Coordinates of C-alpha atoms in Angstrom, one line a residue:
Chain P
M1065 CA 16.2 -35.8 9.8
K1066 CA 14.0 -37.8 7.4
K1067 CA 12.8 -34.6 5.6
I1068 CA 16.2 -33.3 4.8
L1069 CA 17.4 -36.8 3.9
R1070 CA 14.6 -37.1 1.5
F1071 CA 15.5 -33.8 0.0
Q1072 CA 19.2 -34.7 -0.4
L1073 CA 18.5 -38.1 -2.0
K1074 CA 15.9 -36.7 -4.3
D1075 CA 18.4 -34.0 -5.4
L1076 CA 21.1 -36.7 -6.0
L1077 CA 18.9 -39.1 -7.7
Y1078 CA 19.7 -37.7 -11.2
S1079 CA 23.4 -37.7 -10.3
Y1080 CA 23.4 -41.3 -9.5
L1081 CA 21.5 -42.2 -12.7
V1082 CA 23.8 -40.3 -14.9
Y1083 CA 26.8 -41.8 -13.2
G1084 CA 25.3 -45.3 -13.6
L1085 CA 24.6 -44.6 -17.4
V1086 CA 28.1 -43.2 -18.0
M1087 CA 29.7 -46.4 -16.3
L1088 CA 27.7 -48.7 -18.3
L1089 CA 28.6 -47.0 -21.5
L1090 CA 32.2 -47.1 -20.4
A1091 CA 31.9 -50.8 -19.7
G1092 CA 31.3 -51.4 -23.5
I1093 CA 34.5 -49.6 -24.6
P1094 CA 36.9 -52.5 -24.5
V1095 CA 34.4 -54.6 -26.5
L1096 CA 34.3 -51.8 -29.1
I1097 CA 38.1 -51.6 -29.2
C1098 CA 38.5 -55.4 -29.6
Y1099 CA 35.7 -55.5 -32.3
A1100 CA 37.3 -52.8 -34.2
N1101 CA 41.0 -54.0 -34.0
D1102 CA 42.4 -57.5 -34.7
N1103 CA 45.0 -59.0 -32.5
T1104 CA 44.5 -56.6 -29.6
D1105 CA 45.1 -57.7 -26.1
I1106 CA 43.7 -55.3 -23.4
T1107 CA 44.4 -55.7 -19.7
I1108 CA 42.8 -53.1 -17.5
N1109 CA 43.8 -53.1 -13.8
G1110 CA 42.8 -51.0 -10.9
N1111 CA 39.1 -50.5 -11.9
G1112 CA 36.6 -49.5 -9.3
F1113 CA 37.9 -46.1 -8.1
S1114 CA 35.7 -43.9 -10.3
G1115 CA 32.8 -44.3 -7.7
A1116 CA 35.0 -43.0 -5.0
V1117 CA 36.0 -39.9 -7.1
F1118 CA 32.3 -39.4 -7.7
C1119 CA 31.7 -39.5 -4.0
L1120 CA 34.3 -36.9 -3.5
V1121 CA 32.6 -34.6 -6.1
I1122 CA 29.2 -35.2 -4.5
G1123 CA 30.6 -34.3 -1.0
I1124 CA 32.1 -31.1 -2.3
A1125 CA 29.1 -30.1 -4.5
I1126 CA 26.1 -30.7 -2.3
Y1127 CA 27.4 -29.6 1.1
K1128 CA 26.8 -25.9 1.0
E1129 CA 23.6 -25.9 -1.0
H1130 CA 22.0 -28.6 1.1
L1131 CA 23.1 -27.0 4.4
Q1132 CA 21.5 -23.7 3.3
M1133 CA 18.3 -25.5 2.4
A1134 CA 18.4 -27.2 5.8
V1135 CA 18.9 -23.9 7.7
Q1136 CA 16.2 -22.1 5.7
N1137 CA 13.8 -24.8 6.6
S1138 CA 14.6 -24.8 10.4
I1139 CA 16.6 -28.1 10.4
S1140 CA 19.2 -28.2 13.1
R1141 CA 22.8 -28.7 12.1
K1142 CA 22.8 -32.0 14.1
C1143 CA 20.0 -33.3 12.0
F1144 CA 21.7 -32.2 8.9
F1145 CA 24.9 -34.0 9.9
R1146 CA 22.9 -37.2 10.6
S1147 CA 21.4 -36.8 7.2
I1148 CA 24.9 -36.2 5.6
L1149 CA 26.1 -39.4 7.2
C1150 CA 23.3 -41.3 5.7
V1151 CA 23.9 -39.8 2.2
M1152 CA 27.6 -40.7 2.7
V1153 CA 26.8 -44.4 3.3
I1154 CA 24.1 -44.5 0.5
S1155 CA 26.4 -42.7 -2.0
G1156 CA 29.2 -45.1 -1.1
C1157 CA 26.8 -48.1 -1.5
V1158 CA 25.2 -46.9 -4.7
C1159 CA 28.5 -45.9 -6.5
S1160 CA 30.2 -49.1 -5.6
L1161 CA 27.3 -51.1 -6.8
I1162 CA 27.4 -49.3 -10.0
D1163 CA 31.2 -49.9 -10.2
S1164 CA 30.8 -53.6 -9.5
V1165 CA 28.1 -54.2 -11.9
S1166 CA 30.0 -52.3 -14.7
L1167 CA 33.0 -54.4 -13.8
L1168 CA 31.1 -57.6 -13.9
I1169 CA 29.6 -56.8 -17.3
T1170 CA 33.1 -55.9 -18.7
Q1171 CA 34.6 -59.2 -17.2
S1172 CA 31.8 -61.3 -18.4
M1173 CA 32.3 -59.7 -21.9
G1174 CA 35.9 -60.4 -21.6
M1175 CA 35.3 -64.1 -21.2
S1176 CA 33.6 -64.2 -24.7
S1177 CA 35.5 -64.8 -27.8
W1178 CA 36.4 -61.7 -29.9
G1179 CA 38.3 -63.3 -32.7
N1180 CA 42.1 -62.7 -32.2
S1181 CA 41.5 -60.0 -29.6
S1182 CA 41.0 -60.4 -25.9
F1183 CA 40.6 -58.1 -22.9
Y1184 CA 40.8 -58.6 -19.2
T1185 CA 39.8 -56.3 -16.4
N1186 CA 40.6 -56.4 -12.8
S1187 CA 39.5 -54.3 -9.9
I1188 CA 41.9 -52.2 -7.7
W1189 CA 41.3 -54.6 -4.8
R1190 CA 42.1 -57.7 -6.7
V1191 CA 45.4 -56.1 -7.6
G1192 CA 46.1 -55.0 -4.1
Y1193 CA 45.2 -58.2 -2.3
S1194 CA 45.8 -60.7 -5.2
E1195 CA 46.7 -63.7 -3.1
F1196 CA 43.7 -63.3 -0.8
F1197 CA 41.3 -63.1 -3.6
E1198 CA 42.8 -66.1 -5.3
R1199 CA 42.4 -68.0 -2.0
A1200 CA 38.8 -66.7 -1.3
G1201 CA 35.8 -67.9 -3.1
G1202 CA 33.8 -65.9 -5.7
I1203 CA 31.0 -64.6 -3.3
A1204 CA 33.6 -63.7 -0.6
S1205 CA 35.7 -61.8 -3.1
V1206 CA 32.7 -59.9 -4.4
I1207 CA 31.6 -58.9 -0.8
I1208 CA 35.0 -57.9 0.4
S1209 CA 35.7 -55.8 -2.9
Y1210 CA 32.3 -54.3 -2.5
L1211 CA 32.8 -53.4 1.1
L1212 CA 36.3 -51.9 0.4
S1213 CA 34.8 -49.9 -2.3
V1214 CA 32.0 -48.5 -0.2
L1215 CA 34.4 -47.6 2.6
V1216 CA 36.7 -45.7 0.1
G1217 CA 33.7 -43.9 -1.4
M1218 CA 32.7 -42.8 2.1
V1219 CA 36.1 -41.7 3.1
L1220 CA 36.4 -39.6 -0.2
F1221 CA 32.9 -38.3 0.5
A1222 CA 33.9 -37.2 4.0
V1223 CA 37.0 -35.5 2.4
G1224 CA 34.6 -33.7 0.0
V1225 CA 32.4 -32.5 3.0
L1226 CA 35.6 -31.5 4.8
V1227 CA 36.7 -29.4 1.9
A1228 CA 33.3 -27.8 1.4
G1229 CA 32.9 -27.4 5.2
G1230 CA 36.2 -25.6 5.5
Y1231 CA 35.0 -23.3 2.7
C1232 CA 31.9 -22.5 4.6
R1233 CA 33.8 -21.8 7.7
V1234 CA 36.4 -19.7 6.2
A1235 CA 35.8 -15.8 6.3
K1236 CA 34.3 -14.5 3.1
R1237 CA 37.4 -12.5 2.2
Y1238 CA 39.6 -15.6 2.4
R1239 CA 37.3 -17.9 0.4
T1240 CA 39.1 -17.2 -3.0
V1241 CA 42.5 -17.8 -1.4
Y1242 CA 41.2 -21.0 0.0
C1243 CA 39.9 -22.1 -3.4
V1244 CA 43.3 -21.3 -5.0
V1245 CA 45.6 -22.5 -2.4
L1246 CA 44.0 -25.8 -1.7
P1247 CA 44.5 -27.4 -5.3
I1248 CA 47.9 -25.8 -5.6
F1249 CA 48.9 -27.3 -2.2
F1250 CA 47.6 -30.9 -3.0
F1251 CA 48.5 -31.1 -6.7
G1252 CA 51.5 -28.8 -6.8
V1253 CA 53.3 -28.3 -3.6
L1254 CA 52.8 -31.8 -2.2
P1255 CA 54.1 -33.8 -5.3
V1256 CA 57.1 -31.4 -5.6
A1257 CA 57.8 -31.7 -1.8
G1258 CA 57.4 -35.6 -2.4
A1259 CA 60.0 -35.6 -5.0
Y1260 CA 62.3 -33.7 -2.8
F1261 CA 61.6 -35.7 0.5
H1262 CA 61.5 -39.0 -1.5
R1263 CA 62.8 -41.1 1.4
Q1264 CA 60.1 -39.9 3.8
V1265 CA 57.6 -40.5 1.0
S1266 CA 58.6 -44.1 0.5
K1267 CA 58.5 -44.6 4.2
A1268 CA 54.9 -43.1 4.2
A1269 CA 54.0 -45.4 1.2
V1270 CA 55.3 -48.4 3.1
F1271 CA 53.3 -47.3 6.2
F1272 CA 50.3 -46.9 4.0
M1273 CA 50.7 -50.3 2.5
D1274 CA 51.1 -51.8 6.0
I1275 CA 48.0 -50.2 7.5
M1276 CA 45.9 -50.9 4.4
G1277 CA 47.0 -54.7 4.6
F1278 CA 48.4 -54.7 1.2
S1279 CA 51.9 -55.8 2.5
S1280 CA 50.3 -58.7 4.5
D1281 CA 47.7 -59.4 1.9
N1282 CA 44.9 -58.8 4.5
P1283 CA 42.0 -56.8 3.2
Y1284 CA 40.3 -56.9 6.7
L1285 CA 43.1 -54.7 8.0
G1286 CA 42.3 -52.3 5.1
I1287 CA 38.6 -52.3 6.1
L1288 CA 39.5 -51.6 9.6
T1289 CA 41.8 -48.7 8.5
L1290 CA 39.3 -47.2 6.2
S1291 CA 36.6 -47.4 8.9
A1292 CA 38.9 -45.6 11.4
V1293 CA 39.8 -42.9 8.8
C1294 CA 36.1 -42.4 8.0
L1295 CA 35.3 -42.0 11.6
V1296 CA 38.0 -39.5 12.2
L1297 CA 37.1 -37.5 9.1
T1298 CA 33.3 -37.4 9.9
G1299 CA 34.2 -36.3 13.4
I1300 CA 36.1 -33.4 12.0
C1301 CA 33.3 -32.6 9.6
Y1302 CA 30.9 -32.4 12.5
R1303 CA 33.2 -30.0 14.4
L1304 CA 33.4 -27.8 11.4
L1305 CA 29.6 -28.0 10.8
R1306 CA 28.6 -27.5 14.4
K1307 CA 29.6 -23.7 14.3
T1308 CA 29.1 -23.0 10.6
E1309 CA 27.1 -19.7 10.4
I1310 CA 24.8 -19.3 7.5
V1311 CA 23.7 -15.8 6.5
Chain S
M1304 CA 6.9 -18.9 29.9
T1305 CA 5.5 -18.8 26.3
G1306 CA 7.1 -16.9 23.6
I1307 CA 10.7 -16.4 22.7
E1308 CA 13.1 -15.0 25.1
V1309 CA 16.4 -13.5 24.1
R1310 CA 18.6 -13.4 27.2
D1311 CA 21.8 -11.3 27.4
V1312 CA 22.8 -11.9 23.7
S1313 CA 26.0 -10.3 22.4
K1314 CA 27.6 -10.7 19.1
T1315 CA 30.8 -9.2 17.6
F1316 CA 32.0 -9.3 14.1
G1317 CA 35.7 -8.5 14.0
D1318 CA 36.0 -5.3 15.9
T1319 CA 32.3 -4.4 15.3
K1320 CA 30.0 -5.0 18.2
A1321 CA 26.8 -6.0 16.4
L1322 CA 24.7 -6.8 19.6
S1323 CA 25.5 -5.9 23.1
H1324 CA 23.7 -7.7 26.0
V1325 CA 20.2 -7.7 24.4
D1326 CA 17.3 -8.9 26.5
L1327 CA 14.0 -9.3 24.8
H1328 CA 10.8 -11.2 25.1
F1329 CA 8.6 -12.0 22.0
E1330 CA 5.0 -12.7 23.2
E1331 CA 2.8 -15.1 21.2
N1332 CA 0.4 -13.7 18.8
T1333 CA 1.8 -10.2 18.5
I1334 CA 3.1 -8.1 15.6
Y1335 CA 6.4 -6.6 16.5
G1336 CA 8.3 -3.9 14.6
L1337 CA 12.0 -4.2 14.9
L1338 CA 13.4 -0.9 14.0
G1339 CA 16.8 0.5 13.8
R1340 CA 19.2 2.2 11.5
N1341 CA 21.6 0.4 9.1
G1342 CA 24.0 -1.7 11.1
A1343 CA 21.9 -1.5 14.3
G1344 CA 21.9 -5.2 14.7
K1345 CA 18.4 -6.1 13.6
S1346 CA 19.4 -8.7 11.1
T1347 CA 22.0 -10.2 13.3
L1348 CA 19.4 -10.5 16.1
L1349 CA 17.0 -12.3 13.8
N1350 CA 19.7 -14.6 12.5
I1351 CA 20.7 -15.6 16.0
I1352 CA 17.1 -16.3 16.9
H1353 CA 16.7 -18.5 13.9
N1354 CA 19.9 -20.5 14.6
R1355 CA 21.8 -19.1 11.6
L1356 CA 24.3 -17.2 13.6
F1357 CA 25.7 -18.1 17.0
P1358 CA 25.9 -15.5 19.8
D1359 CA 29.2 -14.9 21.5
S1360 CA 27.3 -15.0 24.7
G1361 CA 23.8 -15.3 26.0
K1362 CA 21.0 -17.5 24.6
V1363 CA 17.6 -17.6 23.0
L1364 CA 14.9 -19.6 24.8
M1365 CA 11.5 -21.0 23.8
E1366 CA 9.6 -22.7 26.6
E1367 CA 12.6 -22.5 28.8
E1368 CA 14.6 -24.5 26.3
V1369 CA 17.5 -23.3 24.4
L1370 CA 16.3 -22.7 20.8
A1371 CA 19.7 -23.1 19.0
E1372 CA 20.0 -26.6 17.5
N1373 CA 16.8 -27.6 19.0
A1374 CA 15.3 -29.9 16.4
S1375 CA 11.8 -30.0 18.0
L1376 CA 11.5 -26.2 18.6
L1377 CA 13.2 -24.7 15.5
P1378 CA 10.3 -25.8 13.1
R1379 CA 8.1 -23.4 15.1
C1380 CA 10.0 -20.5 13.6
F1381 CA 10.4 -19.2 10.1
L1382 CA 12.8 -16.5 8.9
V1383 CA 12.9 -14.7 5.6
N1384 CA 15.6 -12.3 4.8
E1385 CA 17.4 -10.8 1.9
S1386 CA 19.7 -13.9 1.4
N1387 CA 18.3 -16.6 -0.9
L1388 CA 19.2 -20.0 0.7
Y1389 CA 17.1 -22.0 -1.7
P1390 CA 19.2 -24.2 -4.2
E1391 CA 20.4 -22.7 -7.4
G1392 CA 18.1 -24.5 -9.7
M1393 CA 14.9 -24.8 -7.6
K1394 CA 11.7 -23.5 -9.1
V1395 CA 9.1 -21.6 -7.1
K1396 CA 6.6 -24.5 -7.2
D1397 CA 9.3 -27.1 -6.1
A1398 CA 10.2 -24.7 -3.2
F1399 CA 6.5 -24.8 -2.1
R1400 CA 6.4 -28.5 -2.4
W1401 CA 9.5 -28.9 -0.2
S1402 CA 8.2 -26.4 2.2
R1403 CA 5.1 -28.6 2.7
Q1404 CA 7.5 -31.4 3.6
F1405 CA 9.5 -29.3 6.1
Y1406 CA 6.5 -27.6 7.6
P1407 CA 3.5 -29.9 7.8
D1408 CA 1.0 -27.0 8.1
F1409 CA 2.4 -25.2 5.1
D1410 CA -0.8 -24.3 3.0
E1411 CA 0.2 -25.0 -0.6
A1412 CA -3.1 -24.0 -2.0
Y1413 CA -3.0 -20.7 -0.2
A1414 CA 0.5 -20.1 -1.5
K1415 CA -0.5 -20.7 -5.0
E1416 CA -3.4 -18.4 -4.6
L1417 CA -1.0 -15.6 -3.4
C1418 CA 1.1 -16.3 -6.4
R1419 CA -1.9 -15.6 -8.5
L1420 CA -2.5 -12.3 -6.6
F1421 CA 1.1 -11.2 -6.8
E1422 CA 1.5 -12.5 -10.4
L1423 CA 4.4 -14.7 -9.3
P1424 CA 5.4 -17.2 -12.0
V1425 CA 5.5 -20.5 -10.2
K1426 CA 7.4 -22.3 -13.0
K1427 CA 10.4 -20.0 -12.8
K1428 CA 13.5 -20.6 -11.0
I1429 CA 13.8 -18.6 -7.7
K1430 CA 17.4 -17.3 -8.6
S1431 CA 16.1 -16.0 -11.9
L1432 CA 13.4 -13.8 -10.3
S1433 CA 13.9 -10.1 -10.0
T1434 CA 14.8 -8.8 -6.4
G1435 CA 11.1 -7.7 -6.0
Y1436 CA 9.8 -11.1 -7.0
Q1437 CA 12.2 -12.8 -4.8
S1438 CA 10.9 -10.8 -1.9
I1439 CA 7.4 -11.8 -3.0
F1440 CA 8.2 -15.4 -3.1
K1441 CA 9.7 -15.4 0.4
N1442 CA 6.8 -13.4 1.8
I1443 CA 4.4 -15.8 0.2
T1444 CA 6.3 -18.7 1.8
A1445 CA 6.3 -16.9 5.1
L1446 CA 2.5 -16.3 5.0
S1447 CA 1.7 -19.9 4.0
V1448 CA 4.0 -21.7 6.4
N1449 CA 1.7 -21.4 9.4
V1450 CA 4.2 -21.5 12.2
P1451 CA 3.8 -19.6 15.5
F1452 CA 6.9 -17.3 15.0
V1453 CA 7.5 -15.7 11.6
F1454 CA 10.5 -13.3 11.3
L1455 CA 10.5 -10.9 8.4
D1456 CA 13.6 -9.1 7.8
E1457 CA 13.1 -6.3 5.1
P1458 CA 10.1 -8.1 3.7
V1459 CA 9.2 -5.3 1.2
L1460 CA 12.7 -5.0 -0.2
G1461 CA 12.4 -4.2 -3.9
L1462 CA 8.6 -4.3 -3.9
D1463 CA 6.5 -1.6 -5.6
A1464 CA 3.8 0.4 -3.7
Y1465 CA 1.1 -1.9 -4.9
H1466 CA 2.8 -5.1 -3.8
R1467 CA 3.8 -3.6 -0.5
D1468 CA 0.2 -2.6 0.3
L1469 CA -1.0 -6.0 -0.9
F1470 CA 1.6 -7.7 1.4
Y1471 CA 0.6 -5.8 4.5
K1472 CA -3.1 -6.4 3.8
L1473 CA -2.6 -10.1 3.5
L1474 CA -0.4 -10.1 6.5
I1475 CA -3.2 -8.5 8.6
E1476 CA -5.7 -10.8 7.0
K1477 CA -3.7 -13.9 7.9
Y1478 CA -3.0 -12.6 11.5
A1479 CA -6.8 -11.8 12.0
E1480 CA -7.7 -15.3 10.8
N1481 CA -5.1 -17.2 12.5
P1482 CA -2.9 -15.1 15.0
F1483 CA 0.8 -15.7 15.1
T1484 CA 3.9 -13.7 16.1
A1485 CA 5.4 -11.6 13.3
V1486 CA 8.5 -9.8 13.9
I1487 CA 9.0 -7.3 11.0
S1488 CA 12.3 -5.5 10.4
T1489 CA 12.0 -2.7 8.1
H1490 CA 13.2 0.7 7.1
L1491 CA 9.8 1.7 5.6
I1492 CA 8.4 2.6 9.0
E1493 CA 5.4 4.6 8.0
E1494 CA 4.0 1.7 5.9
A1495 CA 4.4 -0.8 8.7
A1496 CA 3.3 1.6 11.5
N1497 CA -0.4 0.7 11.0
I1498 CA 0.0 -3.0 11.7
I1499 CA 2.8 -3.0 14.4
E1500 CA 1.6 -3.5 18.0
Q1501 CA 4.9 -3.6 19.8
V1502 CA 8.0 -1.5 18.8
I1503 CA 11.6 -2.5 19.5
V1504 CA 14.2 0.1 18.6
L1505 CA 17.8 -0.9 18.3
R1506 CA 20.7 1.4 18.3
E1507 CA 24.3 0.4 18.1
G1508 CA 23.4 -3.2 19.1
Q1509 CA 21.4 -2.2 22.1
I1510 CA 17.7 -2.1 22.8
I1511 CA 16.8 1.5 23.4
R1512 CA 13.0 1.1 23.3
N1513 CA 10.8 -1.9 23.8
E1514 CA 7.1 -0.8 24.3
S1515 CA 3.7 -0.8 22.7
M1516 CA 3.1 1.4 19.7
E1517 CA 0.4 3.2 21.6
S1518 CA 2.8 4.3 24.5
L1519 CA 5.6 5.0 22.2
L1520 CA 3.5 7.4 20.2
E1521 CA 2.2 9.0 23.5
S1522 CA 5.7 10.0 24.3
G1523 CA 5.2 12.9 21.9
Y1524 CA 2.7 14.7 19.7
C1525 CA 2.5 16.8 16.5
I1526 CA 1.5 20.4 16.6
S1527 CA 0.5 22.3 13.6
G1528 CA -0.8 25.7 12.6
P1529 CA 0.4 29.1 11.6
A1530 CA 4.3 29.3 11.6
A1531 CA 4.5 32.2 14.1
Q1532 CA 2.1 30.5 16.6
V1533 CA 3.8 27.1 16.4
D1534 CA 7.2 28.9 16.9
A1535 CA 5.8 30.6 19.9
Y1536 CA 4.5 27.3 21.3
I1537 CA 7.6 25.3 20.8
R1538 CA 10.0 27.9 22.2
T1539 CA 10.4 26.3 25.6
R1540 CA 9.7 22.7 24.4
E1541 CA 11.8 19.9 23.1
V1542 CA 11.2 19.6 19.4
I1543 CA 12.4 16.5 17.5
G1544 CA 11.4 17.6 13.9
M1545 CA 9.7 20.3 11.9
D1546 CA 8.0 20.6 8.5
T1547 CA 7.0 23.9 6.9
L1548 CA 4.6 24.4 4.0
G1549 CA 4.0 28.0 3.0
G1550 CA 2.9 29.8 6.2
L1551 CA 1.9 26.5 8.0
K1552 CA 4.2 24.7 10.2
T1553 CA 4.2 21.3 11.8
A1554 CA 6.4 20.6 14.8
Y1555 CA 7.0 17.1 16.4
V1556 CA 7.3 17.7 20.2
T1557 CA 8.2 15.4 23.0
G1558 CA 6.1 15.2 26.2
K1559 CA 2.3 15.9 26.6
P1560 CA 0.6 18.9 24.9
D1561 CA 0.0 22.0 27.1
Q1562 CA -3.7 22.6 26.8
K1563 CA -3.3 26.3 28.1
H1564 CA -1.3 27.4 25.0
L1565 CA -3.0 25.6 22.3
D1566 CA -5.1 28.4 20.9
G1567 CA -5.5 28.0 17.2
L1568 CA -3.1 25.1 17.0
E1569 CA -4.0 21.6 16.0
V1570 CA -2.6 18.6 18.0
S1571 CA -2.3 15.2 16.4
R1572 CA -0.6 11.8 17.0
M1573 CA 3.1 11.7 16.9
D1574 CA 4.7 10.5 13.7
L1575 CA 6.6 7.2 14.2
Q1576 CA 9.2 7.9 11.6
R1577 CA 10.0 11.2 13.2
L1578 CA 10.2 9.6 16.6
F1579 CA 12.4 7.0 15.2
I1580 CA 14.9 9.4 13.7
H1581 CA 15.0 11.2 16.9
L1582 CA 15.6 8.1 19.0
T1583 CA 18.3 6.7 16.8
D1584 CA 20.1 9.8 16.2
H1585 CA 19.5 13.0 18.2
A1586 CA 18.6 11.3 21.5
G1587 CA 21.3 8.8 21.0
R1588 CA 24.1 11.3 20.6
R1589 CA 23.0 13.4 23.6

């Protein structure tokens, strides 16, 4: 397992570095805006989700190529799956760390004086669990935020692997259909259906807020839910991978 | 039991039966020729052995253990076929470096030496190589990997005559120096015939012959001489092929030569390709 994990991490190293660099550059944007404009007040809420999206992209992008490399080099699917799990955790941790650092940089710069301008940034978790984070100390807030970001990253990584795993399992002649139908379904059909069945959607949204602990201001519930979702998704990923044939 | 045992393996793709109840045993340190027409099931069989495809029924065993998904036994096998499973942007030298990571006995120095012999540019990306050079890259990896079982599915695909000859020479050299089991699936039978010890012939997903090259070739013979004499000789015999050049004729006959009627005729060893055509076509439809 170590061999394929080493290969995967080495392959992803540049991606992590590029992502980190981009995030650091983006962290400086509010400063530039405040510096260039007078009397500007910027508030950015909901930061810290880009790492999760990056994890989704990684999950989709690496799966097929790395599985093929593993199969070519006589690595069993079981070993490859274990390696993918490690990559999932590592990607979640690295991307969340980059997000946290970039957020901290932006926040600390926001505390400085910029003439008549000011800016304030907030993570998605501080918005969702506002009262909890007000009550909790600084370190506890950082740890909980970080843990939540890691878990969301892992969940989206698993979603990415699921999408790519589904692609690998689909018969070759249906792969184009799969690639076309999937985005149309998620970004076309679902939103339209959501508008049509708005009552059901709001019920689902309330349910989501409940299980994520947003309604009760309880991030631990969110951690529990995300962990469970992650477990279920990785279980499905393994079932897909177990019988994936590579020719 | 040593070696690899294929036990009652069947595989279907849609309504096509690729393999039907195949039973085989690959001994250690033997060179096998896996022969069969297009679609006979050769590649499917090799892919199943190397854990790339899953059989519908049956299993592949090594040391009485199922080989599929066996992390400790799988690294003893290596398969090269026409599909390139290396990453899009990987260079030849990087592939060798990683091969050393995956296969501890991979001889990187030997691989580089072979690259020099074949004039394979190591700094190029694998996917940007021509079909022939991609085959060369895979063959070099297979020769340098130093595992007990190497499966070569169409190893000379796209190779010119010089490189084909060089590859077979190197394979023999490697085999003589450090014996291993090589299973070669090829359509260029005549070229591989000199190195194959054991022949397996597949037809429509079934093994129709599995015997030593020697005994297979002894199942027939070539008779040549003046056309009229050859015609007279073969009148009452089963002929599987014939070549005519001017007044001379060569007939490929099954069975043992009849010494009484050989006056003026020359008897030689059966031609494997002729026998293969006969086995996979004529005999198959009888």
